[in-house]
Structure formats: C-alpha cells, structure tokens
Amino acid sequence: MAYVKKTYRDLEVVRGTTLVVPSVSIGNVPQLATDLLIHNLAFERIAHLKDTYLYPFASPVDYATGTSIDGATTGAGISTALEVFYSAKFNLTLLQQRSPIITTFTDKFIKEIITPFVNDNEFAGVLMLDSGDSGLRESIVQGTVETYTNEDLLSKSIESLKLNDSIKSLRDVEYVNSKYIKNLSGSLGTDWLNVLVIYVYEGENFMEANILAQKVVDKLEIKVEEWVKPVSWKGVYGDKPVPVAMEEGIYG
C-alpha cells in the first residue's frame, strides 16, 4: 500500500467500519471535533499515512486529562500530519489530518492517498466533517450544522439537490460544488457518504467543535455523557482565566 508510511496494527481491522474524515477548513473546527472523538471514543492510533502533499507537521502525542500519554494512542513520541485511528468498541475508523494540502496538490492528494485508502479498506460508510464561513451565509446562524448526502454532493443542478433546508440562493450550494469535497465524494467506492458542515466565524471555536462532535455521535447513535478535552487545547489561548481589569494585564 503506497499510501502508508507506518503501521502499528494490520489495517485489516478497519474493514467494514465507518470512517470519519475531517477536512482542513475555517476555524480548524473539523480537526478540533476530531480531537474530541479521538479522546472520548476509545480510539487507538494504528497507522501514519504518507503526507507528501501536506505541509510539514510534527508535534508531541496529545492526550486527555487523567490519562497517560498514550491513553488514546499507540506508538510513542510524535504525531504527524495524517494518522489513522481505530475504535474496536464503536466499530469506527478516524483519519486525522492536521495540516493543509499544499496549493495545487488537491487532486494528487485525493487520487494517491485518500481514495485508495478508503477503497482498499472497504469501509461500510464515510462521514466527512467540514466547516463553512458564516459570513457568507446570511440566513445561517453560527454553529448551525447541515448534512449533505451522496445525492447532494453529486448533483449537477440546483433542482436536483435534496438538502434538509430550502435553498435560498446559488450561494447556498457553492459548498456542494467545492473541488475537494466533490472530487473526493465522486471517487469513493462507498454507498453511504455524508458530510456534516458547521458554519462558523474564524476565532475561538472550541464551542463549535463540541457542537460538531456531538452531531457526529448523534449521527452514529453513540452516547457521550461528558466530553473530555485533550491537553493540547489548554495551550491554544493560554491556561489562565481571562483578566477582568487592566492592572492584571491584557493577557493575564
């Protein structure tokens, strides 16, 4: 398998599972939601995929509060740009992408990495996570999640779209025609493919990540009592309370 860089377990275990795939988009909300899924649904890291077409990335292995460093992963030390996680408990596979696709290499990334990975492993279904700009959708409230199905993504005209909400303008379907989503959905050999799109403004998007993660488990009929946040989230905007007076300093 040319798309695999390193494995910790035989990828045969993911056959027949449901695959969750985040895109790198506004606010990094899909990545943040994926972090929540990794640390709350008993996932273990089982492989690194080749990241040739992604910007270079490496970081320490993340973990959730109250667990060991490897509490949600297998393999010590370093996280890379494209990793595969598996949850035997929930029959799920998750592909975490932590770095954007290098400009002009979207087609190669889809054709040489994602499509063969999905088609070779015969997943029961694929659930993609994405985020859109609330500023471009006047009728959409921030944090709104829309679901697109196979038919929606492959539609050739507005009339044939089958969205949950009524279409108010051409702008409303621009997302459906995005190159990455449309090309990827058209290349996958799966009968069940859904995309969850959350509309946000760029900024501190932890709340939206929780909303999207909750939508995923609702879609998959999984119950999570309370979301445990990974330690890495503490360092994004600092780990001190927001200052209430100027004498405390702007950043606390």
PDB file of C-alpha atoms in Angstrom:
ATOM      1  CA  MET A   1       0.000   0.000   0.000  1.00  0.00           C
ATOM      2  CA  ALA A   2       1.863   3.005  -1.332  1.00  0.00           C
ATOM      3  CA  TYR A   3      -0.132   5.482   0.757  1.00  0.00           C
ATOM      4  CA  VAL A   4       1.017   4.015   4.094  1.00  0.00           C
ATOM      5  CA  LYS A   5       4.065   5.396   5.901  1.00  0.00           C
ATOM      6  CA  LYS A   6       3.998   3.269   9.061  1.00  0.00           C
ATOM      7  CA  THR A   7       1.585   0.893  10.805  1.00  0.00           C
ATOM      8  CA  TYR A   8       1.169  -0.278  14.401  1.00  0.00           C
ATOM      9  CA  ARG A   9      -1.549  -2.809  13.583  1.00  0.00           C
ATOM     10  CA  ASP A  10      -2.744  -4.641  10.493  1.00  0.00           C
ATOM     11  CA  LEU A  11      -5.147  -2.341   8.633  1.00  0.00           C
ATOM     12  CA  GLU A  12      -7.399  -5.345   8.081  1.00  0.00           C
ATOM     13  CA  VAL A  13      -9.099  -4.433  11.383  1.00  0.00           C
ATOM     14  CA  VAL A  14     -10.726  -1.341   9.829  1.00  0.00           C
ATOM     15  CA  ARG A  15     -12.539  -3.261   7.097  1.00  0.00           C
ATOM     16  CA  GLY A  16     -16.299  -2.806   7.424  1.00  0.00           C
ATOM     17  CA  THR A  17     -16.059   0.052   9.922  1.00  0.00           C
ATOM     18  CA  THR A  18     -17.427   3.563   9.441  1.00  0.00           C
ATOM     19  CA  LEU A  19     -14.739   6.100   8.535  1.00  0.00           C
ATOM     20  CA  VAL A  20     -14.701   9.691   9.820  1.00  0.00           C
ATOM     21  CA  VAL A  21     -12.667  12.149   7.722  1.00  0.00           C
ATOM     22  CA  PRO A  22     -12.136  15.836   8.623  1.00  0.00           C
ATOM     23  CA  SER A  23     -11.210  18.485   6.085  1.00  0.00           C
ATOM     24  CA  VAL A  24      -8.892  21.376   6.935  1.00  0.00           C
ATOM     25  CA  SER A  25     -11.201  24.376   6.828  1.00  0.00           C
ATOM     26  CA  ILE A  26     -12.239  27.589   8.577  1.00  0.00           C
ATOM     27  CA  GLY A  27     -11.514  27.698  12.301  1.00  0.00           C
ATOM     28  CA  ASN A  28      -9.974  24.210  12.184  1.00  0.00           C
ATOM     29  CA  VAL A  29     -13.283  23.069  13.640  1.00  0.00           C
ATOM     30  CA  PRO A  30     -13.209  19.615  11.976  1.00  0.00           C
ATOM     31  CA  GLN A  31      -9.751  18.958  13.472  1.00  0.00           C
ATOM     32  CA  LEU A  32     -10.870  20.092  16.928  1.00  0.00           C
ATOM     33  CA  ALA A  33     -14.010  17.953  16.736  1.00  0.00           C
ATOM     34  CA  THR A  34     -11.880  15.018  15.632  1.00  0.00           C
ATOM     35  CA  ASP A  35      -9.630  15.535  18.662  1.00  0.00           C
ATOM     36  CA  LEU A  36     -12.689  15.200  20.881  1.00  0.00           C
ATOM     37  CA  LEU A  37     -13.725  11.989  19.142  1.00  0.00           C
ATOM     38  CA  ILE A  38     -10.218  10.516  19.470  1.00  0.00           C
ATOM     39  CA  HIS A  39     -10.062  11.119  23.220  1.00  0.00           C
ATOM     40  CA  ASN A  40     -13.638  10.134  24.066  1.00  0.00           C
ATOM     41  CA  LEU A  41     -14.430   7.093  21.912  1.00  0.00           C
ATOM     42  CA  ALA A  42     -11.617   4.699  22.838  1.00  0.00           C
ATOM     43  CA  PHE A  43      -9.537   5.251  19.703  1.00  0.00           C
ATOM     44  CA  GLU A  44      -6.003   3.956  19.254  1.00  0.00           C
ATOM     45  CA  ARG A  45      -3.572   5.149  16.610  1.00  0.00           C
ATOM     46  CA  ILE A  46      -2.826   2.325  14.182  1.00  0.00           C
ATOM     47  CA  ALA A  47      -1.064   3.967  11.232  1.00  0.00           C
ATOM     48  CA  HIS A  48       0.571   7.015   9.687  1.00  0.00           C
ATOM     49  CA  LEU A  49      -0.318   7.731   6.058  1.00  0.00           C
ATOM     50  CA  LYS A  50       2.046   9.463   3.671  1.00  0.00           C
ATOM     51  CA  ASP A  51       1.854  13.237   3.944  1.00  0.00           C
ATOM     52  CA  THR A  52       3.774  14.126   0.787  1.00  0.00           C
ATOM     53  CA  TYR A  53       1.101  16.574  -0.379  1.00  0.00           C
ATOM     54  CA  LEU A  54       0.571  18.223   3.010  1.00  0.00           C
ATOM     55  CA  TYR A  55       2.564  20.997   4.645  1.00  0.00           C
ATOM     56  CA  PRO A  56       5.187  19.517   7.018  1.00  0.00           C
ATOM     57  CA  PHE A  57       3.879  18.886  10.520  1.00  0.00           C
ATOM     58  CA  ALA A  58       5.069  17.167  13.700  1.00  0.00           C
ATOM     59  CA  SER A  59       4.072  17.511  17.352  1.00  0.00           C
ATOM     60  CA  PRO A  60       4.182  15.580  20.632  1.00  0.00           C
ATOM     61  CA  VAL A  61       1.479  12.935  21.006  1.00  0.00           C
ATOM     62  CA  ASP A  62      -1.609  14.541  22.544  1.00  0.00           C
ATOM     63  CA  TYR A  63      -3.527  13.042  25.456  1.00  0.00           C
ATOM     64  CA  ALA A  64      -6.591  13.722  27.561  1.00  0.00           C
ATOM     65  CA  THR A  65      -6.555  14.900  31.170  1.00  0.00           C
ATOM     66  CA  GLY A  66      -6.451  11.980  33.568  1.00  0.00           C
ATOM     67  CA  THR A  67      -4.918   9.531  31.087  1.00  0.00           C
ATOM     68  CA  SER A  68      -1.375   8.506  30.297  1.00  0.00           C
ATOM     69  CA  ILE A  69       0.468  10.000  27.325  1.00  0.00           C
ATOM     70  CA  ASP A  70      -0.643   7.010  25.280  1.00  0.00           C
ATOM     71  CA  GLY A  71      -4.121   6.921  26.751  1.00  0.00           C
ATOM     72  CA  ALA A  72      -5.744   7.304  23.340  1.00  0.00           C
ATOM     73  CA  THR A  73      -2.926   6.247  21.047  1.00  0.00           C
ATOM     74  CA  THR A  74      -0.460   3.532  20.221  1.00  0.00           C
ATOM     75  CA  GLY A  75       3.123   4.406  19.411  1.00  0.00           C
ATOM     76  CA  ALA A  76       5.339   6.785  21.319  1.00  0.00           C
ATOM     77  CA  GLY A  77       6.502  10.268  20.720  1.00  0.00           C
ATOM     78  CA  ILE A  78       5.399  12.090  17.601  1.00  0.00           C
ATOM     79  CA  SER A  79       2.131  12.922  15.865  1.00  0.00           C
ATOM     80  CA  THR A  80       2.325  13.500  12.125  1.00  0.00           C
ATOM     81  CA  ALA A  81       0.153  15.246   9.538  1.00  0.00           C
ATOM     82  CA  LEU A  82      -2.030  12.264   8.579  1.00  0.00           C
ATOM     83  CA  GLU A  83      -2.864   9.469  11.005  1.00  0.00           C
ATOM     84  CA  VAL A  84      -5.344   6.599  11.229  1.00  0.00           C
ATOM     85  CA  PHE A  85      -7.177   5.817  14.473  1.00  0.00           C
ATOM     86  CA  TYR A  86      -9.362   2.780  15.210  1.00  0.00           C
ATOM     87  CA  SER A  87     -12.040   2.155  17.840  1.00  0.00           C
ATOM     88  CA  ALA A  88     -12.967  -1.501  18.232  1.00  0.00           C
ATOM     89  CA  LYS A  89     -15.596  -0.556  20.821  1.00  0.00           C
ATOM     90  CA  PHE A  90     -17.611   1.567  18.385  1.00  0.00           C
ATOM     91  CA  ASN A  91     -16.544  -0.055  15.090  1.00  0.00           C
ATOM     92  CA  LEU A  92     -15.116   3.251  13.854  1.00  0.00           C
ATOM     93  CA  THR A  93     -12.041   4.401  11.985  1.00  0.00           C
ATOM     94  CA  LEU A  94     -10.896   8.001  12.043  1.00  0.00           C
ATOM     95  CA  LEU A  95      -8.467   9.816   9.772  1.00  0.00           C
ATOM     96  CA  GLN A  96      -6.966  12.864  11.487  1.00  0.00           C
ATOM     97  CA  GLN A  97      -5.431  15.428   9.109  1.00  0.00           C
ATOM     98  CA  ARG A  98      -3.501  18.100  10.994  1.00  0.00           C
ATOM     99  CA  SER A  99      -2.017  20.056   8.094  1.00  0.00           C
ATOM    100  CA  PRO A 100      -3.469  21.720   4.957  1.00  0.00           C
ATOM    101  CA  ILE A 101      -2.995  20.368   1.457  1.00  0.00           C
ATOM    102  CA  ILE A 102      -0.207  22.154  -0.422  1.00  0.00           C
ATOM    103  CA  THR A 103      -1.663  24.502  -3.037  1.00  0.00           C
ATOM    104  CA  THR A 104      -2.379  22.816  -6.421  1.00  0.00           C
ATOM    105  CA  PHE A 105      -1.926  19.287  -4.990  1.00  0.00           C
ATOM    106  CA  THR A 106      -5.537  18.586  -4.005  1.00  0.00           C
ATOM    107  CA  ASP A 107      -6.176  16.214  -6.912  1.00  0.00           C
ATOM    108  CA  LYS A 108      -2.985  14.236  -6.258  1.00  0.00           C
ATOM    109  CA  PHE A 109      -3.765  14.010  -2.549  1.00  0.00           C
ATOM    110  CA  ILE A 110      -7.217  12.626  -3.293  1.00  0.00           C
ATOM    111  CA  LYS A 111      -6.101  10.277  -6.062  1.00  0.00           C
ATOM    112  CA  GLU A 112      -2.944   8.867  -4.483  1.00  0.00           C
ATOM    113  CA  ILE A 113      -3.687   8.898  -0.753  1.00  0.00           C
ATOM    114  CA  ILE A 114      -7.306   9.259   0.362  1.00  0.00           C
ATOM    115  CA  THR A 115      -9.180   7.422  -2.402  1.00  0.00           C
ATOM    116  CA  PRO A 116      -7.013   4.265  -2.387  1.00  0.00           C
ATOM    117  CA  PHE A 117      -7.034   4.202   1.418  1.00  0.00           C
ATOM    118  CA  VAL A 118     -10.838   4.336   1.505  1.00  0.00           C
ATOM    119  CA  ASN A 119     -11.480   1.976  -1.396  1.00  0.00           C
ATOM    120  CA  ASP A 120      -8.855  -0.615  -0.404  1.00  0.00           C
ATOM    121  CA  ASN A 121     -10.232  -0.954   3.101  1.00  0.00           C
ATOM    122  CA  GLU A 122     -13.902  -1.336   2.116  1.00  0.00           C
ATOM    123  CA  PHE A 123     -15.445   0.908   4.757  1.00  0.00           C
ATOM    124  CA  ALA A 124     -19.142   0.497   5.473  1.00  0.00           C
ATOM    125  CA  GLY A 125     -19.594   4.248   5.116  1.00  0.00           C
ATOM    126  CA  VAL A 126     -17.766   7.566   5.176  1.00  0.00           C
ATOM    127  CA  LEU A 127     -18.665  10.597   7.281  1.00  0.00           C
ATOM    128  CA  MET A 128     -16.786  13.770   6.346  1.00  0.00           C
ATOM    129  CA  LEU A 129     -16.532  16.812   8.614  1.00  0.00           C
ATOM    130  CA  ASP A 130     -16.202  20.328   7.239  1.00  0.00           C
ATOM    131  CA  SER A 131     -16.726  23.954   8.243  1.00  0.00           C
ATOM    132  CA  GLY A 132     -18.049  26.883   6.240  1.00  0.00           C
ATOM    133  CA  ASP A 133     -17.896  30.657   6.671  1.00  0.00           C
ATOM    134  CA  SER A 134     -20.983  32.020   8.450  1.00  0.00           C
ATOM    135  CA  GLY A 135     -20.215  35.407   6.947  1.00  0.00           C
ATOM    136  CA  LEU A 136     -21.083  34.077   3.504  1.00  0.00           C
ATOM    137  CA  ARG A 137     -24.428  32.626   4.575  1.00  0.00           C
ATOM    138  CA  GLU A 138     -26.770  35.407   5.706  1.00  0.00           C
ATOM    139  CA  SER A 139     -29.534  33.008   6.669  1.00  0.00           C
ATOM    140  CA  ILE A 140     -27.313  30.703   8.734  1.00  0.00           C
ATOM    141  CA  VAL A 141     -26.747  31.123  12.486  1.00  0.00           C
ATOM    142  CA  GLN A 142     -23.221  30.425  13.712  1.00  0.00           C
ATOM    143  CA  GLY A 143     -22.939  26.843  14.925  1.00  0.00           C
ATOM    144  CA  THR A 144     -25.579  25.531  12.522  1.00  0.00           C
ATOM    145  CA  VAL A 145     -24.739  22.073  11.152  1.00  0.00           C
ATOM    146  CA  GLU A 146     -26.053  20.924   7.772  1.00  0.00           C
ATOM    147  CA  THR A 147     -25.940  17.382   6.407  1.00  0.00           C
ATOM    148  CA  TYR A 148     -25.160  16.594   2.768  1.00  0.00           C
ATOM    149  CA  THR A 149     -25.711  13.109   1.332  1.00  0.00           C
ATOM    150  CA  ASN A 150     -24.250  11.288  -1.680  1.00  0.00           C
ATOM    151  CA  GLU A 151     -27.001  12.668  -3.874  1.00  0.00           C
ATOM    152  CA  ASP A 152     -26.431  16.246  -2.720  1.00  0.00           C
ATOM    153  CA  LEU A 153     -22.701  16.117  -3.380  1.00  0.00           C
ATOM    154  CA  LEU A 154     -23.011  14.652  -6.862  1.00  0.00           C
ATOM    155  CA  SER A 155     -25.907  16.784  -8.050  1.00  0.00           C
ATOM    156  CA  LYS A 156     -25.453  18.608 -11.329  1.00  0.00           C
ATOM    157  CA  SER A 157     -28.131  21.238 -10.794  1.00  0.00           C
ATOM    158  CA  ILE A 158     -29.881  23.162  -8.052  1.00  0.00           C
ATOM    159  CA  GLU A 159     -33.205  21.485  -8.833  1.00  0.00           C
ATOM    160  CA  SER A 160     -31.832  18.031  -8.039  1.00  0.00           C
ATOM    161  CA  LEU A 161     -30.365  18.983  -4.659  1.00  0.00           C
ATOM    162  CA  LYS A 162     -32.011  17.304  -1.650  1.00  0.00           C
ATOM    163  CA  LEU A 163     -30.919  19.412   1.316  1.00  0.00           C
ATOM    164  CA  ASN A 164     -32.707  19.371   4.653  1.00  0.00           C
ATOM    165  CA  ASP A 165     -33.286  23.134   4.472  1.00  0.00           C
ATOM    166  CA  SER A 166     -34.697  25.013   1.499  1.00  0.00           C
ATOM    167  CA  ILE A 167     -32.211  26.616  -0.914  1.00  0.00           C
ATOM    168  CA  LYS A 168     -32.434  30.387  -0.921  1.00  0.00           C
ATOM    169  CA  SER A 169     -29.703  31.323  -3.396  1.00  0.00           C
ATOM    170  CA  LEU A 170     -26.931  29.965  -5.561  1.00  0.00           C
ATOM    171  CA  ARG A 171     -24.512  30.829  -2.776  1.00  0.00           C
ATOM    172  CA  ASP A 172     -26.236  28.218  -0.620  1.00  0.00           C
ATOM    173  CA  VAL A 173     -24.983  25.438  -2.885  1.00  0.00           C
ATOM    174  CA  GLU A 174     -21.471  26.727  -3.500  1.00  0.00           C
ATOM    175  CA  TYR A 175     -20.184  24.436  -0.746  1.00  0.00           C
ATOM    176  CA  VAL A 176     -21.574  21.384  -2.512  1.00  0.00           C
ATOM    177  CA  ASN A 177     -19.532  22.229  -5.588  1.00  0.00           C
ATOM    178  CA  SER A 178     -16.218  22.718  -3.742  1.00  0.00           C
ATOM    179  CA  LYS A 179     -13.415  20.932  -5.534  1.00  0.00           C
ATOM    180  CA  TYR A 180     -12.134  18.860  -2.616  1.00  0.00           C
ATOM    181  CA  ILE A 181     -15.497  17.581  -1.416  1.00  0.00           C
ATOM    182  CA  LYS A 182     -16.987  16.949  -4.844  1.00  0.00           C
ATOM    183  CA  ASN A 183     -13.877  15.258  -6.259  1.00  0.00           C
ATOM    184  CA  LEU A 184     -13.397  13.097  -3.198  1.00  0.00           C
ATOM    185  CA  SER A 185     -17.031  12.042  -2.929  1.00  0.00           C
ATOM    186  CA  GLY A 186     -17.099  11.191  -6.616  1.00  0.00           C
ATOM    187  CA  SER A 187     -14.034   8.981  -6.337  1.00  0.00           C
ATOM    188  CA  LEU A 188     -15.041   6.883  -3.337  1.00  0.00           C
ATOM    189  CA  GLY A 189     -16.495   3.433  -3.817  1.00  0.00           C
ATOM    190  CA  THR A 190     -18.943   3.616  -0.919  1.00  0.00           C
ATOM    191  CA  ASP A 191     -22.735   3.620  -0.971  1.00  0.00           C
ATOM    192  CA  TRP A 192     -23.050   5.630   2.249  1.00  0.00           C
ATOM    193  CA  LEU A 193     -21.341   9.020   2.358  1.00  0.00           C
ATOM    194  CA  ASN A 194     -22.462  12.005   4.394  1.00  0.00           C
ATOM    195  CA  VAL A 195     -20.815  15.376   5.009  1.00  0.00           C
ATOM    196  CA  LEU A 196     -21.528  17.385   8.148  1.00  0.00           C
ATOM    197  CA  VAL A 197     -20.839  21.096   7.616  1.00  0.00           C
ATOM    198  CA  ILE A 198     -20.792  23.519  10.529  1.00  0.00           C
ATOM    199  CA  TYR A 199     -20.933  27.240   9.783  1.00  0.00           C
ATOM    200  CA  VAL A 200     -18.646  29.388  11.951  1.00  0.00           C
ATOM    201  CA  TYR A 201     -16.694  32.616  12.191  1.00  0.00           C
ATOM    202  CA  GLU A 202     -12.905  32.411  12.486  1.00  0.00           C
ATOM    203  CA  GLY A 203     -11.813  32.710  16.113  1.00  0.00           C
ATOM    204  CA  GLU A 204     -12.012  30.679  19.310  1.00  0.00           C
ATOM    205  CA  ASN A 205     -14.049  27.764  18.010  1.00  0.00           C
ATOM    206  CA  PHE A 206     -13.978  25.221  20.840  1.00  0.00           C
ATOM    207  CA  MET A 207     -17.736  25.509  21.357  1.00  0.00           C
ATOM    208  CA  GLU A 208     -18.383  24.850  17.661  1.00  0.00           C
ATOM    209  CA  ALA A 209     -16.044  21.848  17.834  1.00  0.00           C
ATOM    210  CA  ASN A 210     -18.170  20.445  20.658  1.00  0.00           C
ATOM    211  CA  ILE A 211     -21.313  21.031  18.607  1.00  0.00           C
ATOM    212  CA  LEU A 212     -19.858  19.226  15.587  1.00  0.00           C
ATOM    213  CA  ALA A 213     -18.516  16.327  17.653  1.00  0.00           C
ATOM    214  CA  GLN A 214     -21.928  15.944  19.294  1.00  0.00           C
ATOM    215  CA  LYS A 215     -23.561  15.914  15.862  1.00  0.00           C
ATOM    216  CA  VAL A 216     -21.214  13.110  14.809  1.00  0.00           C
ATOM    217  CA  VAL A 217     -22.055  10.862  17.750  1.00  0.00           C
ATOM    218  CA  ASP A 218     -25.754  11.627  17.325  1.00  0.00           C
ATOM    219  CA  LYS A 219     -25.490  10.619  13.671  1.00  0.00           C
ATOM    220  CA  LEU A 220     -23.719   7.398  14.642  1.00  0.00           C
ATOM    221  CA  GLU A 221     -26.114   6.760  17.562  1.00  0.00           C
ATOM    222  CA  ILE A 222     -23.341   6.848  20.173  1.00  0.00           C
ATOM    223  CA  LYS A 223     -23.868   8.381  23.609  1.00  0.00           C
ATOM    224  CA  VAL A 224     -21.196  10.541  25.267  1.00  0.00           C
ATOM    225  CA  GLU A 225     -22.068  11.685  28.793  1.00  0.00           C
ATOM    226  CA  GLU A 226     -19.383  14.369  29.078  1.00  0.00           C
ATOM    227  CA  TRP A 227     -16.700  15.440  26.609  1.00  0.00           C
ATOM    228  CA  VAL A 228     -13.118  15.173  27.884  1.00  0.00           C
ATOM    229  CA  LYS A 229     -10.839  17.766  26.277  1.00  0.00           C
ATOM    230  CA  PRO A 230      -7.267  16.964  25.193  1.00  0.00           C
ATOM    231  CA  VAL A 231      -4.419  18.702  26.997  1.00  0.00           C
ATOM    232  CA  SER A 232      -3.314  20.496  23.815  1.00  0.00           C
ATOM    233  CA  TRP A 233      -6.428  22.685  23.966  1.00  0.00           C
ATOM    234  CA  LYS A 234      -5.164  24.371  27.129  1.00  0.00           C
ATOM    235  CA  GLY A 235      -2.261  25.969  25.315  1.00  0.00           C
ATOM    236  CA  VAL A 236      -4.158  27.458  22.392  1.00  0.00           C
ATOM    237  CA  TYR A 237      -5.278  30.645  24.145  1.00  0.00           C
ATOM    238  CA  GLY A 238      -3.341  30.237  27.383  1.00  0.00           C
ATOM    239  CA  ASP A 239      -4.314  28.392  30.542  1.00  0.00           C
ATOM    240  CA  LYS A 240      -5.197  31.357  32.806  1.00  0.00           C
ATOM    241  CA  PRO A 241      -8.618  32.947  33.408  1.00  0.00           C
ATOM    242  CA  VAL A 242      -9.493  35.951  31.259  1.00  0.00           C
ATOM    243  CA  PRO A 243      -8.319  39.131  33.095  1.00  0.00           C
ATOM    244  CA  VAL A 244     -11.101  41.353  34.420  1.00  0.00           C
ATOM    245  CA  ALA A 245      -9.100  44.545  34.934  1.00  0.00           C
ATOM    246  CA  MET A 246      -6.286  46.346  33.122  1.00  0.00           C
ATOM    247  CA  GLU A 247      -3.974  46.077  36.147  1.00  0.00           C
ATOM    248  CA  GLU A 248      -3.973  42.323  35.644  1.00  0.00           C
ATOM    249  CA  GLY A 249      -2.512  42.828  32.185  1.00  0.00           C
ATOM    250  CA  ILE A 250      -4.042  42.265  28.798  1.00  0.00           C
ATOM    251  CA  TYR A 251      -3.153  38.575  28.756  1.00  0.00           C
ATOM    252  CA  GLY A 252      -3.383  37.813  32.464  1.00  0.00           C
TER     253      GLY A 252
END
